[in-house]
PDB file of C-alpha atoms and ligand atoms in Angstrom:
ATOM      1  CA  THR L   1      -0.043   0.103   0.347  1.00 53.00           C
ATOM      2  CA  GLU L   2       0.610   3.558  -0.214  1.00 52.00           C
ATOM      3  CA  GLN L   3       2.052   3.455   3.693  1.00 51.00           C
ATOM      4  CA  ASP L   4       4.627   1.110   3.079  1.00 52.00           C
ATOM      5  CA  LYS L   5       6.738   3.277   0.529  1.00 58.00           C
ATOM      6  CA  PRO L   6      10.107   4.634   2.804  1.00 70.00           C
ATOM      7  CA  TRP L   7       8.620   8.205   3.166  1.00 82.00           C
ATOM      8  CA  GLY L   8       5.294   7.744   3.596  1.00 95.00           C
ATOM      9  CA  ASP L   9       2.236   8.631   1.107  1.00 97.00           C
ATOM     10  CA  LEU L  10       1.895  12.250   2.838  1.00 98.00           C
ATOM     11  CA  HIS L  11       5.658  13.136   2.052  1.00 97.00           C
ATOM     12  CA  GLY L  12       6.307  16.505   1.005  1.00 96.00           C
ATOM     13  CA  ILE L  13       2.417  17.796   2.783  1.00 98.00           C
ATOM     14  CA  SER L  14       2.382  20.456   5.314  1.00 98.00           C
ATOM     15  CA  ILE L  15      -0.034  19.751   7.935  1.00 98.00           C
ATOM     16  CA  VAL L  16      -1.430  22.364  10.841  1.00 99.00           C
ATOM     17  CA  ILE L  17      -3.114  20.766  13.094  1.00 98.00           C
ATOM     18  CA  SER L  18      -5.607  22.875  15.947  1.00 98.00           C
ATOM     19  CA  ALA L  19      -6.197  20.195  19.010  1.00 98.00           C
ATOM     20  CA  GLY L  20      -7.231  21.138  22.803  1.00 97.00           C
ATOM     21  CA  GLY L  21      -9.610  23.775  24.179  1.00 98.00           C
ATOM     22  CA  THR L  22      -9.152  27.825  24.416  1.00 98.00           C
ATOM     23  CA  ARG L  23      -9.124  29.241  27.546  1.00 98.00           C
ATOM     24  CA  GLU L  24     -10.868  33.084  28.190  1.00 98.00           C
ATOM     25  CA  PRO L  25      -9.771  35.111  30.865  1.00 98.00           C
ATOM     26  CA  ILE L  26     -12.214  36.421  33.348  1.00 98.00           C
ATOM     27  CA  ASP L  27      -9.463  38.026  35.722  1.00 97.00           C
ATOM     28  CA  LEU L  28      -5.872  37.424  36.563  1.00 96.00           C
ATOM     29  CA  VAL L  29      -6.909  33.408  37.967  1.00 97.00           C
ATOM     30  CA  ARG L  30      -9.831  32.500  36.476  1.00 98.00           C
ATOM     31  CA  PHE L  31     -11.053  31.550  33.005  1.00 98.00           C
ATOM     32  CA  LEU L  32     -13.934  30.455  30.966  1.00 98.00           C
ATOM     33  CA  GLY L  33     -12.957  26.800  29.213  1.00 97.00           C
ATOM     34  CA  ASN L  34     -13.970  23.492  28.006  1.00 95.00           C
ATOM     35  CA  ARG L  35     -13.455  19.950  28.686  1.00 91.00           C
ATOM     36  CA  SER L  36     -12.140  19.047  24.986  1.00 93.00           C
ATOM     37  CA  SER L  37      -8.647  16.752  25.893  1.00 93.00           C
ATOM     38  CA  GLY L  38      -7.123  17.452  22.236  1.00 95.00           C
ATOM     39  CA  ARG L  39      -6.701  13.584  21.999  1.00 94.00           C
ATOM     40  CA  GLN L  40      -8.463  13.791  18.437  1.00 94.00           C
ATOM     41  CA  GLY L  41      -5.830  16.304  17.632  1.00 97.00           C
ATOM     42  CA  PHE L  42      -2.662  14.661  18.970  1.00 97.00           C
ATOM     43  CA  ALA L  43      -4.044  11.492  17.012  1.00 96.00           C
ATOM     44  CA  LEU L  44      -4.234  13.406  13.914  1.00 98.00           C
ATOM     45  CA  ALA L  45      -0.553  14.784  13.849  1.00 98.00           C
ATOM     46  CA  GLU L  46       0.777  11.500  15.334  1.00 98.00           C
ATOM     47  CA  ALA L  47      -0.768   9.529  11.946  1.00 98.00           C
ATOM     48  CA  ALA L  48       0.256  12.527   9.920  1.00 98.00           C
ATOM     49  CA  ARG L  49       3.654  12.355  10.818  1.00 98.00           C
ATOM     50  CA  GLU L  50       4.221   8.561  10.711  1.00 97.00           C
ATOM     51  CA  ARG L  51       2.649   9.352   6.568  1.00 97.00           C
ATOM     52  CA  GLY L  52       6.122  11.380   6.481  1.00 97.00           C
ATOM     53  CA  ALA L  53       3.873  14.752   6.705  1.00 98.00           C
ATOM     54  CA  SER L  54       5.571  18.048   7.656  1.00 98.00           C
ATOM     55  CA  VAL L  55       3.250  18.679  10.957  1.00 98.00           C
ATOM     56  CA  THR L  56       2.640  21.900  13.086  1.00 98.00           C
ATOM     57  CA  VAL L  57       0.474  21.267  15.707  1.00 99.00           C
ATOM     58  CA  VAL L  58      -1.044  24.918  17.536  1.00 99.00           C
ATOM     59  CA  ALA L  59      -2.286  23.132  20.697  1.00 98.00           C
ATOM     60  CA  ALA L  60      -4.463  24.716  23.350  1.00 98.00           C
ATOM     61  CA  ASN L  61      -4.123  23.820  27.018  1.00 98.00           C
ATOM     62  CA  VAL L  62      -3.421  20.202  25.979  1.00 98.00           C
ATOM     63  CA  ALA L  63      -1.534  18.084  28.884  1.00 96.00           C
ATOM     64  CA  LEU L  64      -0.840  15.192  26.596  1.00 96.00           C
ATOM     65  CA  PRO L  65       3.032  14.876  25.069  1.00 97.00           C
ATOM     66  CA  LEU L  66       3.494  14.584  21.225  1.00 97.00           C
ATOM     67  CA  GLY L  67       5.839  12.463  19.482  1.00 92.00           C
ATOM     68  CA  GLU L  68       8.968  13.830  17.835  1.00 93.00           C
ATOM     69  CA  GLY L  69       9.786  15.332  14.720  1.00 96.00           C
ATOM     70  CA  ILE L  70       6.219  17.346  14.990  1.00 98.00           C
ATOM     71  CA  GLU L  71       6.247  21.100  15.920  1.00 98.00           C
ATOM     72  CA  ARG L  72       4.553  22.432  18.380  1.00 98.00           C
ATOM     73  CA  ILE L  73       3.143  25.743  18.899  1.00 98.00           C
ATOM     74  CA  ASP L  74       1.047  25.923  22.819  1.00 98.00           C
ATOM     75  CA  VAL L  75      -1.300  28.818  23.346  1.00 98.00           C
ATOM     76  CA  GLU L  76      -4.014  29.372  25.787  1.00 98.00           C
ATOM     77  CA  THR L  77      -6.739  31.724  24.153  1.00 98.00           C
ATOM     78  CA  SER L  78      -9.035  31.709  21.068  1.00 98.00           C
ATOM     79  CA  GLN L  79      -7.061  35.547  20.168  1.00 98.00           C
ATOM     80  CA  GLU L  80      -3.470  33.155  20.592  1.00 98.00           C
ATOM     81  CA  LEU L  81      -4.909  30.374  18.576  1.00 99.00           C
ATOM     82  CA  GLY L  82      -6.394  31.858  15.533  1.00 98.00           C
ATOM     83  CA  ALA L  83      -2.830  33.866  14.886  1.00 98.00           C
ATOM     84  CA  ALA L  84      -0.934  30.887  15.288  1.00 99.00           C
ATOM     85  CA  VAL L  85      -2.971  29.214  13.133  1.00 99.00           C
ATOM     86  CA  LYS L  86      -3.509  31.795  10.859  1.00 98.00           C
ATOM     87  CA  ALA L  87       0.459  32.691  10.633  1.00 98.00           C
ATOM     88  CA  ALA L  88       1.207  28.770  10.018  1.00 98.00           C
ATOM     89  CA  ALA L  89      -1.784  27.936   7.871  1.00 98.00           C
ATOM     90  CA  GLN L  90       0.164  30.754   5.238  1.00 98.00           C
ATOM     91  CA  THR L  91       2.757  27.899   4.165  1.00 97.00           C
ATOM     92  CA  ALA L  92       0.339  24.385   4.909  1.00 98.00           C
ATOM     93  CA  ASP L  93      -1.208  22.374   2.414  1.00 98.00           C
ATOM     94  CA  VAL L  94      -3.543  21.717   4.654  1.00 98.00           C
ATOM     95  CA  VAL L  95      -4.821  22.641   7.711  1.00 98.00           C
ATOM     96  CA  ILE L  96      -7.078  21.481  10.651  1.00 98.00           C
ATOM     97  CA  MET L  97      -9.228  22.973  12.831  1.00 98.00           C
ATOM     98  CA  ALA L  98      -9.384  20.227  15.541  1.00 98.00           C
ATOM     99  CA  ALA L  99      -9.550  22.655  18.572  1.00 98.00           C
ATOM    100  CA  ALA L 100     -13.082  23.255  20.533  1.00 97.00           C
ATOM    101  CA  VAL L 101     -12.767  27.610  19.665  1.00 98.00           C
ATOM    102  CA  ALA L 102     -14.443  29.083  22.327  1.00 98.00           C
ATOM    103  CA  ASP L 103     -17.371  31.033  20.809  1.00 98.00           C
ATOM    104  CA  PHE L 104     -17.348  34.015  23.326  1.00 98.00           C
ATOM    105  CA  ARG L 105     -14.625  35.315  25.384  1.00 98.00           C
ATOM    106  CA  PRO L 106     -15.604  37.830  28.367  1.00 98.00           C
ATOM    107  CA  GLU L 107     -15.664  41.716  27.718  1.00 98.00           C
ATOM    108  CA  THR L 108     -12.848  42.797  29.384  1.00 97.00           C
ATOM    109  CA  VAL L 109     -10.732  40.734  31.687  1.00 96.00           C
ATOM    110  CA  ALA L 110     -10.060  42.049  35.075  1.00 93.00           C
ATOM    111  CA  GLY L 111      -6.346  43.470  36.166  1.00 94.00           C
ATOM    112  CA  HIS L 112      -6.705  41.886  39.800  1.00 94.00           C
ATOM    113  CA  LYS L 113      -9.095  39.078  41.032  1.00 95.00           C
ATOM    114  CA  ILE L 114     -12.194  39.845  40.953  1.00 95.00           C
ATOM    115  CA  LYS L 115     -13.537  39.908  44.834  1.00 93.00           C
ATOM    116  CA  LYS L 116     -17.491  38.975  46.050  1.00 90.00           C
ATOM    117  CA  SER L 117     -19.205  41.738  47.405  1.00 83.00           C
ATOM    118  CA  SER L 118     -22.072  41.111  50.117  1.00 83.00           C
ATOM    119  CA  ASP L 119     -24.164  38.462  48.797  1.00 86.00           C
ATOM    120  CA  SER L 120     -24.803  39.552  45.066  1.00 90.00           C
ATOM    121  CA  GLY L 121     -24.254  37.245  42.124  1.00 93.00           C
ATOM    122  CA  LEU L 122     -21.769  38.678  39.025  1.00 93.00           C
ATOM    123  CA  VAL L 123     -22.530  39.161  35.503  1.00 94.00           C
ATOM    124  CA  LEU L 124     -20.283  38.935  32.907  1.00 96.00           C
ATOM    125  CA  THR L 125     -20.527  40.660  29.535  1.00 98.00           C
ATOM    126  CA  LEU L 126     -19.262  38.252  26.442  1.00 98.00           C
ATOM    127  CA  VAL L 127     -18.298  39.048  23.172  1.00 98.00           C
ATOM    128  CA  GLN L 128     -18.234  36.701  20.314  1.00 98.00           C
ATOM    129  CA  THR L 129     -14.733  35.197  18.800  1.00 98.00           C
ATOM    130  CA  GLU L 130     -13.709  35.167  15.631  1.00 98.00           C
ATOM    131  CA  ASP L 131     -14.076  32.434  13.405  1.00 98.00           C
ATOM    132  CA  VAL L 132     -11.023  30.848  12.938  1.00 98.00           C
ATOM    133  CA  LEU L 133     -12.346  27.984  10.388  1.00 98.00           C
ATOM    134  CA  SER L 134     -14.098  30.765   8.446  1.00 98.00           C
ATOM    135  CA  ALA L 135     -11.454  33.038   8.544  1.00 98.00           C
ATOM    136  CA  LEU L 136      -8.984  30.583   7.171  1.00 98.00           C
ATOM    137  CA  VAL L 137     -11.518  29.356   4.726  1.00 98.00           C
ATOM    138  CA  ALA L 138     -11.916  33.190   3.173  1.00 98.00           C
ATOM    139  CA  SER L 139      -8.130  33.538   2.659  1.00 97.00           C
ATOM    140  CA  ARG L 140      -7.671  29.709   1.319  1.00 97.00           C
ATOM    141  CA  ARG L 141      -4.850  29.421  -1.273  1.00 94.00           C
ATOM    142  CA  GLU L 142      -5.557  27.130  -4.519  1.00 94.00           C
ATOM    143  CA  GLY L 143      -4.672  24.213  -4.064  1.00 95.00           C
ATOM    144  CA  GLN L 144      -5.165  24.170   0.088  1.00 98.00           C
ATOM    145  CA  VAL L 145      -7.475  22.108   1.913  1.00 98.00           C
ATOM    146  CA  ILE L 146      -9.425  23.262   5.371  1.00 98.00           C
ATOM    147  CA  VAL L 147     -10.781  20.598   7.440  1.00 98.00           C
ATOM    148  CA  GLY L 148     -13.204  21.587  10.296  1.00 98.00           C
ATOM    149  CA  PHE L 149     -15.081  19.722  13.067  1.00 97.00           C
ATOM    150  CA  ALA L 150     -18.430  19.984  14.717  1.00 96.00           C
ATOM    151  CA  ALA L 151     -19.691  17.436  17.652  1.00 91.00           C
ATOM    152  CA  GLU L 152     -23.229  17.836  17.083  1.00 92.00           C
ATOM    153  CA  THR L 153     -26.563  16.640  18.890  1.00 89.00           C
ATOM    154  CA  GLY L 154     -29.605  16.004  17.246  1.00 88.00           C
ATOM    155  CA  ASP L 155     -32.398  18.039  18.636  1.00 89.00           C
ATOM    156  CA  GLY L 156     -36.109  18.784  17.765  1.00 88.00           C
ATOM    157  CA  ALA L 157     -35.253  21.011  14.670  1.00 87.00           C
ATOM    158  CA  ALA L 158     -32.916  18.531  12.981  1.00 87.00           C
ATOM    159  CA  ASP L 159     -30.753  15.602  13.078  1.00 93.00           C
ATOM    160  CA  VAL L 160     -26.769  15.823  13.657  1.00 93.00           C
ATOM    161  CA  LEU L 161     -26.542  15.122  10.062  1.00 94.00           C
ATOM    162  CA  GLU L 162     -28.677  17.809   8.958  1.00 95.00           C
ATOM    163  CA  HIS L 163     -26.738  19.926  11.421  1.00 96.00           C
ATOM    164  CA  GLY L 164     -23.484  19.079  10.064  1.00 96.00           C
ATOM    165  CA  ARG L 165     -24.687  19.224   6.184  1.00 97.00           C
ATOM    166  CA  ARG L 166     -26.030  23.659   7.647  1.00 97.00           C
ATOM    167  CA  LYS L 167     -22.479  23.984   9.486  1.00 97.00           C
ATOM    168  CA  ALA L 168     -20.388  22.402   6.303  1.00 98.00           C
ATOM    169  CA  ARG L 169     -22.648  24.889   3.900  1.00 98.00           C
ATOM    170  CA  ARG L 170     -22.147  27.397   6.411  1.00 97.00           C
ATOM    171  CA  LYS L 171     -18.502  27.256   6.875  1.00 97.00           C
ATOM    172  CA  GLY L 172     -17.312  26.445   3.451  1.00 97.00           C
ATOM    173  CA  ALA L 173     -14.539  24.413   4.604  1.00 98.00           C
ATOM    174  CA  ASP L 174     -13.642  21.111   2.264  1.00 98.00           C
ATOM    175  CA  LEU L 175     -13.671  18.709   4.945  1.00 98.00           C
ATOM    176  CA  LEU L 176     -16.350  18.922   7.854  1.00 98.00           C
ATOM    177  CA  ILE L 177     -15.952  15.860  10.151  1.00 97.00           C
ATOM    178  CA  VAL L 178     -18.939  15.387  12.002  1.00 96.00           C
ATOM    179  CA  ASN L 179     -18.789  13.576  15.386  1.00 91.00           C
ATOM    180  CA  PRO L 180     -22.230  12.829  16.438  1.00 89.00           C
ATOM    181  CA  VAL L 181     -22.289  13.484  20.537  1.00 85.00           C
ATOM    182  CA  GLY L 182     -24.873  12.412  23.030  1.00 71.00           C
ATOM    183  CA  GLU L 183     -27.481   9.725  22.057  1.00 57.00           C
ATOM    184  CA  GLY L 184     -30.060   8.562  19.977  1.00 45.00           C
ATOM    185  CA  MET L 185     -28.195   9.565  16.642  1.00 44.00           C
ATOM    186  CA  GLY L 186     -28.655   6.604  14.642  1.00 40.00           C
ATOM    187  CA  PHE L 187     -24.839   6.052  14.369  1.00 45.00           C
ATOM    188  CA  GLY L 188     -24.318   2.697  16.212  1.00 47.00           C
ATOM    189  CA  ASP L 189     -22.592   2.934  19.173  1.00 49.00           C
ATOM    190  CA  VAL L 190     -19.357   2.574  17.920  1.00 58.00           C
ATOM    191  CA  PRO L 191     -16.775   5.093  20.156  1.00 71.00           C
ATOM    192  CA  ASN L 192     -16.136   7.414  17.586  1.00 85.00           C
ATOM    193  CA  THR L 193     -17.946   7.288  14.465  1.00 91.00           C
ATOM    194  CA  VAL L 194     -17.433  10.207  12.395  1.00 95.00           C
ATOM    195  CA  ALA L 195     -19.421  11.537   8.679  1.00 96.00           C
ATOM    196  CA  MET L 196     -17.524  13.337   6.171  1.00 98.00           C
ATOM    197  CA  LEU L 197     -19.054  16.252   4.534  1.00 98.00           C
ATOM    198  CA  ASP L 198     -18.091  18.734   1.771  1.00 98.00           C
ATOM    199  CA  ALA L 199     -18.849  22.685   1.642  1.00 97.00           C
ATOM    200  CA  ARG L 200     -22.208  21.646   0.178  1.00 98.00           C
ATOM    201  CA  GLY L 201     -23.262  19.445   2.685  1.00 98.00           C
ATOM    202  CA  GLU L 202     -22.540  16.479   0.691  1.00 98.00           C
ATOM    203  CA  GLN L 203     -21.598  12.982   2.354  1.00 97.00           C
ATOM    204  CA  VAL L 204     -18.468  12.256   1.144  1.00 97.00           C
ATOM    205  CA  GLY L 205     -16.860   9.904   3.618  1.00 97.00           C
ATOM    206  CA  ALA L 206     -17.504   8.096   6.901  1.00 96.00           C
ATOM    207  CA  ALA L 207     -15.138   6.170   9.428  1.00 96.00           C
ATOM    208  CA  SER L 208     -15.449   4.394  12.989  1.00 93.00           C
ATOM    209  CA  GLY L 209     -13.246   3.119  15.446  1.00 93.00           C
ATOM    210  CA  SER L 210     -10.411   4.580  17.516  1.00 92.00           C
ATOM    211  CA  LYS L 211      -9.406   8.084  17.406  1.00 93.00           C
ATOM    212  CA  LEU L 212      -6.551   6.861  15.113  1.00 95.00           C
ATOM    213  CA  ALA L 213      -8.278   4.800  12.804  1.00 96.00           C
ATOM    214  CA  VAL L 214     -10.560   8.238  12.940  1.00 96.00           C
ATOM    215  CA  ALA L 215      -7.565   9.794  12.102  1.00 97.00           C
ATOM    216  CA  HIS L 216      -5.847   7.863   9.014  1.00 98.00           C
ATOM    217  CA  ALA L 217      -9.571   7.837   7.468  1.00 98.00           C
ATOM    218  CA  ILE L 218      -9.389  11.895   7.445  1.00 98.00           C
ATOM    219  CA  LEU L 219      -5.656  12.063   6.311  1.00 98.00           C
ATOM    220  CA  ASP L 220      -6.792   9.673   3.430  1.00 98.00           C
ATOM    221  CA  LYS L 221      -9.311  11.909   2.770  1.00 98.00           C
ATOM    222  CA  ALA L 222      -8.054  15.289   2.946  1.00 98.00           C
ATOM    223  CA  ARG L 223      -4.552  14.154   0.426  1.00 98.00           C
ATOM    224  CA  THR L 224      -7.258  12.832  -2.262  1.00 97.00           C
ATOM    225  CA  LEU L 225      -8.419  17.098  -2.040  1.00 97.00           C
ATOM    226  CA  VAL L 226      -4.709  18.566  -1.864  1.00 96.00           C
ATOM    227  CA  GLY L 227      -3.993  20.165  -5.330  1.00 85.00           C
ATOM    228  CA  ALA L 228      -7.417  19.255  -6.853  1.00 77.00           C
TER     229      ALA L 228
HETATM  230  N1  LIG V   1     -14.430  27.353  15.340  1.00 95.93           N
HETATM  231  C1  LIG V   1     -13.369  28.179  14.949  1.00 95.93           C
HETATM  232  N2  LIG V   1     -13.535  29.617  15.725  1.00 95.93           N
HETATM  233  C2  LIG V   1     -14.296  29.362  16.535  1.00 95.93           C
HETATM  234  C3  LIG V   1     -15.686  28.552  16.497  1.00 95.93           C
HETATM  235  C4  LIG V   1     -15.224  27.560  15.814  1.00 95.93           C
HETATM  236  O1  LIG V   1     -12.499  28.180  14.271  1.00 95.93           O
HETATM  237  N3  LIG V   1     -14.500  30.548  17.443  1.00 95.93           N
HETATM  238  C5  LIG V   1     -13.782  25.771  14.250  1.00 95.93           C
HETATM  239  C6  LIG V   1     -13.863  24.923  15.229  1.00 95.93           C
HETATM  240  O2  LIG V   1     -12.423  24.500  15.404  1.00 95.93           O
HETATM  241  C7  LIG V   1     -14.202  23.794  14.455  1.00 95.93           C
HETATM  242  C8  LIG V   1     -15.326  24.142  13.720  1.00 95.93           C
HETATM  243  O3  LIG V   1     -14.893  25.676  13.735  1.00 95.93           O
HETATM  244  O4  LIG V   1     -13.304  23.132  13.179  1.00 95.93           O
HETATM  245  C9  LIG V   1     -16.671  24.127  13.890  1.00 95.93           C
HETATM  246  O5  LIG V   1     -17.086  24.508  15.355  1.00 95.93           O
HETATM  247  P1  LIG V   1     -18.107  24.290  16.388  1.00 95.93           P
HETATM  248  O6  LIG V   1     -18.152  24.548  17.192  1.00 95.93           O
HETATM  249  O7  LIG V   1     -19.338  23.103  15.705  1.00 95.93           O
HETATM  250  O8  LIG V   1     -19.362  25.545  15.487  1.00 95.93           O
HETATM  251  P2  LIG V   1     -19.369  26.740  15.567  1.00 95.93           P
HETATM  252  O9  LIG V   1     -19.888  27.770  14.243  1.00 95.93           O
HETATM  253  O10 LIG V   1     -19.110  27.342  16.836  1.00 95.93           O
HETATM  254  O11 LIG V   1     -21.482  26.625  15.751  1.00 95.93           O
HETATM  255  P3  LIG V   1     -22.100  26.621  17.182  1.00 95.93           P
HETATM  256  O12 LIG V   1     -20.909  25.964  18.139  1.00 95.93           O
HETATM  257  O13 LIG V   1     -22.954  27.324  17.717  1.00 95.93           O
HETATM  258  O14 LIG V   1     -23.093  25.010  16.708  1.00 95.93           O
HETATM  259 CA1  LIG V   2     -18.903  26.550  18.563  1.00 95.93          CA
END
C-alpha cells in the first residue's frame, strides 16, 4: 500500500492541526474553558507524521505529550490560537481545526482577582470570538485544503447529519468532520463514528473506530483533495 513506501504517502505535504480547548480569561486567575482533551487532534498529528507529513500542532491547553518530529506551538486563548493557526496556515497544504475554540470571551479582563461583594451575584458580558475556520476558508490559497470539526447532537429542529450539513454550508470548509455526541443519533454505538461532508453538505466519507483509525481516514480523504 501507499503507507509502506519508505517516505510515507504524505511526504512533502505540510499539515497544521489545532487541538485542545481554548481558555478565555475572566480575571488574573480565572477563565472560561471547555472539556476538550486534545486527543483527536494529537492522534491526527501523530498519524500524519507517521505517514511522512511535515506537521505543526497549535495546542490549546493540552496536557499530553506529542511524538518526536512534530512542531508544537502552545497557546491559551482563542485569539492566540487564531493568530498562530493563521500564521502557520500561510505555508500549509492542509489545515485541520480540531480544537474546541470558545465562541465567546469576556468583553473585559479584570486586572486583579475579582472579589465577592456582599451576597450579590456576578454578571459577565461576553462577546463573540473570531471564527478561525471561516477566516481560513476566506483566505484559502489555491489547492489548500481546510478541514473543520463539528460535534453535534440531534434536537427538535434537526438530526445530527442535518445540523452538520447546515454547518458545512455555512463554514465552506473542504471537509467538515461531523461527530455525533450524546445519544439517539442512529450512528450505532462505536466509540468514535464520524461523517465527512463537503462544502455543499454532501456526505463524502465516513469512519469509525479508535481516534487513531478515524485520524487515518480523515487524512486519506484530505490527501485526495490537496491540489485538487
Ligand atoms: N471554530 C473556529 N473558531 C471559532 C469557533 C469554532 O475556528 N470561534 C471551528 C472549530 O475548530 C471547528 C468548527 O469551527 O472546526 C466548528 O465548530 P463548532 O463549535 O461546531 O461550530 P460553531 O460555528 O461555533 O457553531 P455552534 O457552536 O453554534 O454549533
Ligand atoms: Ca462553537
